[in-house]
XYZ file of C-alpha atoms in Angstrom:
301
model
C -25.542 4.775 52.629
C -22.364 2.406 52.265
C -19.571 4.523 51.172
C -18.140 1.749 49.141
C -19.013 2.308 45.251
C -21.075 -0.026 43.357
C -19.417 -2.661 41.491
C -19.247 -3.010 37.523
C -21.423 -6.135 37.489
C -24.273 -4.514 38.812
C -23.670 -1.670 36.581
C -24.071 -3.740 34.048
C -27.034 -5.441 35.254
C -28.676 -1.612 35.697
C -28.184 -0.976 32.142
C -29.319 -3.534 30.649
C -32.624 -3.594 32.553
C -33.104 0.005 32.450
C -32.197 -0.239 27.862
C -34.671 -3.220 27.928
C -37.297 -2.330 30.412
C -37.953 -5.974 31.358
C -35.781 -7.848 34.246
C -36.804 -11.006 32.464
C -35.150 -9.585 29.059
C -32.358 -8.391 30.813
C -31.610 -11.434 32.542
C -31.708 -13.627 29.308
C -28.973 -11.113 27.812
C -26.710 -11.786 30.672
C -27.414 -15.399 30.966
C -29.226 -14.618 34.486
C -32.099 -15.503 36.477
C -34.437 -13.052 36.551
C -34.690 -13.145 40.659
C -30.491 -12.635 40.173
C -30.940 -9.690 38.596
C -34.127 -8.318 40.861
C -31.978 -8.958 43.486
C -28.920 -7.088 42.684
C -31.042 -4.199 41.452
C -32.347 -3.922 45.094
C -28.622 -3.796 46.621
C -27.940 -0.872 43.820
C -31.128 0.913 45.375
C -30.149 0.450 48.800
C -26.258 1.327 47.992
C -27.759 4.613 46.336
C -30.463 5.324 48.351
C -33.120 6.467 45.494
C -35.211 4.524 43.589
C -33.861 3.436 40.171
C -36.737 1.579 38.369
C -40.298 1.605 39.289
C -41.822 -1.706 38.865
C -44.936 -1.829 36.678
C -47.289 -4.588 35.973
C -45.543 -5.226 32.647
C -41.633 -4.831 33.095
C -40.001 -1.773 34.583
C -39.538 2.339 34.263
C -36.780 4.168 34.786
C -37.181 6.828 37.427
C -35.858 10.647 37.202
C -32.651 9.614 39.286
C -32.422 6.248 36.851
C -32.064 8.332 34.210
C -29.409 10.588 35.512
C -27.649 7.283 36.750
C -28.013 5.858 33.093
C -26.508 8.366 31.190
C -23.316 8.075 32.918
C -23.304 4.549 33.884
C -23.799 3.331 30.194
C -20.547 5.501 28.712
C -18.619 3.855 31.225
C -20.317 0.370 29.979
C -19.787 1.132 26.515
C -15.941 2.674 26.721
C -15.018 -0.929 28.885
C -16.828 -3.367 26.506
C -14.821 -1.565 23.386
C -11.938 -1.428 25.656
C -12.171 -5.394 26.403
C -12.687 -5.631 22.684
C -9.566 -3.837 21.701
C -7.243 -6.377 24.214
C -8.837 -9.208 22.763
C -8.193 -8.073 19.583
C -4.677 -7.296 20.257
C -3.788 -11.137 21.954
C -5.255 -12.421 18.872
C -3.115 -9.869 16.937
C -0.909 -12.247 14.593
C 2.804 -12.309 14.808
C 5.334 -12.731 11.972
C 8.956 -13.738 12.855
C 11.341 -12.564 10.314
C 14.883 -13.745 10.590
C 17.710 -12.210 8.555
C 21.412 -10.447 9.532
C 22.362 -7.291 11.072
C 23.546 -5.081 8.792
C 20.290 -5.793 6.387
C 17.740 -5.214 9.194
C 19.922 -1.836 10.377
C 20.583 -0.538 6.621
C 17.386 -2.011 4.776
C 14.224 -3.308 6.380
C 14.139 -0.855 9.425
C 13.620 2.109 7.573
C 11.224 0.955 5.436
C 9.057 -0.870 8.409
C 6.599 1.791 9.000
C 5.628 1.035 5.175
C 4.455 -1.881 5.936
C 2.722 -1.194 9.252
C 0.428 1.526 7.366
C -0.465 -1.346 4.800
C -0.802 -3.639 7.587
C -1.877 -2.473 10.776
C -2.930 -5.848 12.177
C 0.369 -7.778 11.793
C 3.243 -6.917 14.280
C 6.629 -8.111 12.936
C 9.539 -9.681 15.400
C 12.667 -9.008 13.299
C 15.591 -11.776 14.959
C 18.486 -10.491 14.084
C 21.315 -13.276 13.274
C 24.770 -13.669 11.394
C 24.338 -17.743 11.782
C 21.897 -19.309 9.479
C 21.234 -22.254 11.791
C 19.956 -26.006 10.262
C 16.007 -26.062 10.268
C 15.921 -21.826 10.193
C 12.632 -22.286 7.766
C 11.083 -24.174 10.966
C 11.821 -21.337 13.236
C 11.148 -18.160 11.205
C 7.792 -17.344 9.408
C 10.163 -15.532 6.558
C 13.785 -15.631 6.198
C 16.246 -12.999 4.502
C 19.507 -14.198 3.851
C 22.769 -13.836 2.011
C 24.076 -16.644 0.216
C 24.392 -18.160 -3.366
C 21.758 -19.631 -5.826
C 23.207 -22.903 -5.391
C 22.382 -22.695 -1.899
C 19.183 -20.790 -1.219
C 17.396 -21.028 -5.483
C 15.489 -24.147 -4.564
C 13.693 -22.889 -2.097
C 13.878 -18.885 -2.328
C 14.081 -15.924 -4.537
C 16.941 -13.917 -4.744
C 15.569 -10.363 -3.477
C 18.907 -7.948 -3.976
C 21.581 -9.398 -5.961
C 24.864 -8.378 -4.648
C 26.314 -5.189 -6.110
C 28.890 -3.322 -4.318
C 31.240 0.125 -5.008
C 33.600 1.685 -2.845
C 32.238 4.269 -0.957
C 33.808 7.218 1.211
C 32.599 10.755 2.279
C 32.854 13.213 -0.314
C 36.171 14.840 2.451
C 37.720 11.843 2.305
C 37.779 11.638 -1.667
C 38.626 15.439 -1.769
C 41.806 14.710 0.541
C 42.785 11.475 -0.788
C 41.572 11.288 -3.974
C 40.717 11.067 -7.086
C 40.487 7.062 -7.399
C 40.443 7.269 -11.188
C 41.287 3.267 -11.121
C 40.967 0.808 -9.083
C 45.191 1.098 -8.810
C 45.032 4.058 -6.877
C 42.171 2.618 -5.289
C 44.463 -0.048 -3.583
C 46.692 2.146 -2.460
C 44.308 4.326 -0.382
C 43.266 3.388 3.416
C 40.190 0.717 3.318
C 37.851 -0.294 5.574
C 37.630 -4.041 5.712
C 34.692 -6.206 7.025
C 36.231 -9.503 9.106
C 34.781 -12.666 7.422
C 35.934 -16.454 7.115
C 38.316 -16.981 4.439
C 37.070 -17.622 1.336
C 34.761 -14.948 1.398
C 31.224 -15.353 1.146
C 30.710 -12.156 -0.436
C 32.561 -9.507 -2.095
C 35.967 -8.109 0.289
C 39.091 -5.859 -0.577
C 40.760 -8.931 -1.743
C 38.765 -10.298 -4.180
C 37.502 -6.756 -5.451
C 40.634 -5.604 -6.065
C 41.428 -9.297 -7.493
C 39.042 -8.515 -10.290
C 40.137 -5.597 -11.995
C 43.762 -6.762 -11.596
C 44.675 -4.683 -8.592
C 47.602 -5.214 -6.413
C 48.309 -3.382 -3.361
C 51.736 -2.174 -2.598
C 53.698 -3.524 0.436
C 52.988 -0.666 2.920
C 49.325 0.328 1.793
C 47.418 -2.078 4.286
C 49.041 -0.284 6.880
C 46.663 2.205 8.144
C 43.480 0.302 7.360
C 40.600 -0.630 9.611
C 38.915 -4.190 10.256
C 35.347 -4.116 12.003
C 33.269 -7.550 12.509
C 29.661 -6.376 11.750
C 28.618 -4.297 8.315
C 26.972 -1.439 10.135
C 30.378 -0.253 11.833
C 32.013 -0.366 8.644
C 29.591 2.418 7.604
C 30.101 4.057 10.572
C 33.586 4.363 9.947
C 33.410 5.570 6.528
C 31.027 8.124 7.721
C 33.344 9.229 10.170
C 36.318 9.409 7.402
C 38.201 6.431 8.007
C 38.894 5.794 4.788
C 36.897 3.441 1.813
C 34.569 0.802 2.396
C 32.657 -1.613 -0.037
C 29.216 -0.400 0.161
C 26.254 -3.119 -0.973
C 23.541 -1.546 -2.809
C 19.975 -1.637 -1.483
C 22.308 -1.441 1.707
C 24.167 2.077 1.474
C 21.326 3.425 -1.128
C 20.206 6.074 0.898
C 23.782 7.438 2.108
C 24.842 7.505 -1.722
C 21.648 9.611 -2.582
C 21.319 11.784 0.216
C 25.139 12.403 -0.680
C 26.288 11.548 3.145
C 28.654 8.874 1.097
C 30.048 8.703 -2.462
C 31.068 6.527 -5.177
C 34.732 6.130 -5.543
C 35.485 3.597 -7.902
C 33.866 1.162 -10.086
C 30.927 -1.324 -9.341
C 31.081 -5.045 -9.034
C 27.997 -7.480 -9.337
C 27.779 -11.289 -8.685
C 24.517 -12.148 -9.891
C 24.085 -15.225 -8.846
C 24.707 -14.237 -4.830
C 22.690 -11.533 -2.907
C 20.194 -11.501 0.423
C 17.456 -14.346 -0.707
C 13.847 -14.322 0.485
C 13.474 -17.741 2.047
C 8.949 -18.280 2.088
C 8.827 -20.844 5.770
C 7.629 -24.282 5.137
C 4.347 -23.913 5.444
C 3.102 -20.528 4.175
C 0.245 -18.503 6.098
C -1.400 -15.427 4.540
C 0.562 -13.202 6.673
C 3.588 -14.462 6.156
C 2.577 -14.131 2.354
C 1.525 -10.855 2.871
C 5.098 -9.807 4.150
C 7.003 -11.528 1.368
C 5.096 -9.622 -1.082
C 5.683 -6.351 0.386
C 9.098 -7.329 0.543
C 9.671 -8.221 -3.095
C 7.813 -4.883 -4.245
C 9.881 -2.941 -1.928
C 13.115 -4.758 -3.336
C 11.784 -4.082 -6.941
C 11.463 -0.306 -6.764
C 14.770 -0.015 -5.258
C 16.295 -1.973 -7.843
């Protein structure tokens, strides 16, 4: 007897013949000739060295060892077929691109992701991550998420969280430093500023402050802090390095788990917020994510 091992084609071969008791039968299943499959039954027999199938006048009978062979062979059969099904499956698993910035897929959509994977177990998500909204972004992303005004993004989107910020800080940092009854003695405490073009595209120190009439005095910018992406400005004011503006849907979970509190009044623009931007042409799974986005956005708000 070879000591080589019998290859899966013939095992394949066996159990279909030996399920369908006919070579003829089997053969047609596997888009054989029936003389194909006689002969690679023999080479299983010889590779063996028992007889499988005992040839009748109509179609065949598994022997004693046959049987023992069968029970085994046709778990493995099964388990590979359903295997080869599930990879199939998953290269025809669909893909939606989502494209928005970094501090709302840190702060907002990655925490809530596994949400939509247990709705949607068939639909993988590739978040691209992005401060730049390029030209032609609705060609290159199934679904879009981005900040801007209605004047830019109402045509075509809908405005998911409108922008509403507070100052934030730990609740040490207000105990030290505080209270910030008004927004007075807010100026003169140390802030945590995000670095942006100038105007502003959103809310800053400067134009918060602006609004209720603020000024700061000549020495109070002294021992702030400047960071160029969102998420280390919440870093710092996590670590106690003084107030930041905090965005709500964005710092919503610091503020209720109490990791980060309120320390001065809120300011809305509601005309200007993240946008949900639908791609040009809309597929059901891209659909299916913009809903769960907008539901998501409503029972936050």
């Amino acid at each position: 007897m070879p000591d080589h091992q019998p290859e899966l084609g013939w095992m394949r071969i066996f159990v279909e013949v030996a399920t369908r008791g006919s070579f003829s039968s089997a053969a047609a299943r596997l888009g054989l000739t029936q003389p194909a499959v006689s002969y690679q039954i023999r080479r299983l027999e010889e590779q063996f060295g028992v007889s499988l199938l005992r040839r009748q006048h109509r179609g065949v009978e598994v022997t004693e060892e046959g049987e023992r062979l069968f029970d085994v062979v046709a778990k493995a059969v099964d388990g590979i077929d359903a295997l080869a099904r599930s990879f199939r499956l998953e290269a025809q698993k669909p893909v939606i691109r989502l494209r928005t910035d970094y501090a709302f897929s840190a702060l907002w959509l990655i925490p809530r992701m596994e949400g939509f994977r247990l709705l949607h177990p068939e639909t993988d998500i590739q978040i691209v991550a992005t401060q730049r909204v390029e030209v032609g972004f609705r060609d290159d992303a199934d679904v879009a998420i981005v900040f801007g005004t209605r004047a830019e993004f109402g045509a075509v989107g809908t405005l998911l969280l409108p922008e509403k910020v507070v100052p934030v800080c730990t609740q040490g940092f207000l105990d030290r430093n505080g209270p910030f009854e008004n927004p007075g003695q807010l100026a003169e405490a140390r802030l945590i500023h995000l670095d942006t073009s100038m105007p502003s595209p959103w809310f800053d120190w400067r134009s918060y402050l602006a609004e209720f009439s603020a000024v700061r005095g000549a020495h109070a910018s002294r021992g702030d802090i400047s960071f160029n992406t969102y998420s280390l400005v919440v870093q710092a004011s996590l670590s106690e390095q003084g107030v930041a503006l905090g965005w709500m849907g964005l710092v919503d979970t610091l503020l209720s788990m109490r990791m980060l509190v309120e320390a001065g009044p809120p300011l809305e623009a509601a005309d200007r917020g993240y946008w949900l931007v639908p791609p040009r042409s809309a597929s059901a799974h891209s659909e299916k994510l913009s809903t769960w986005l907008m539901n998501e956005a409503g029972e936050v708000g």
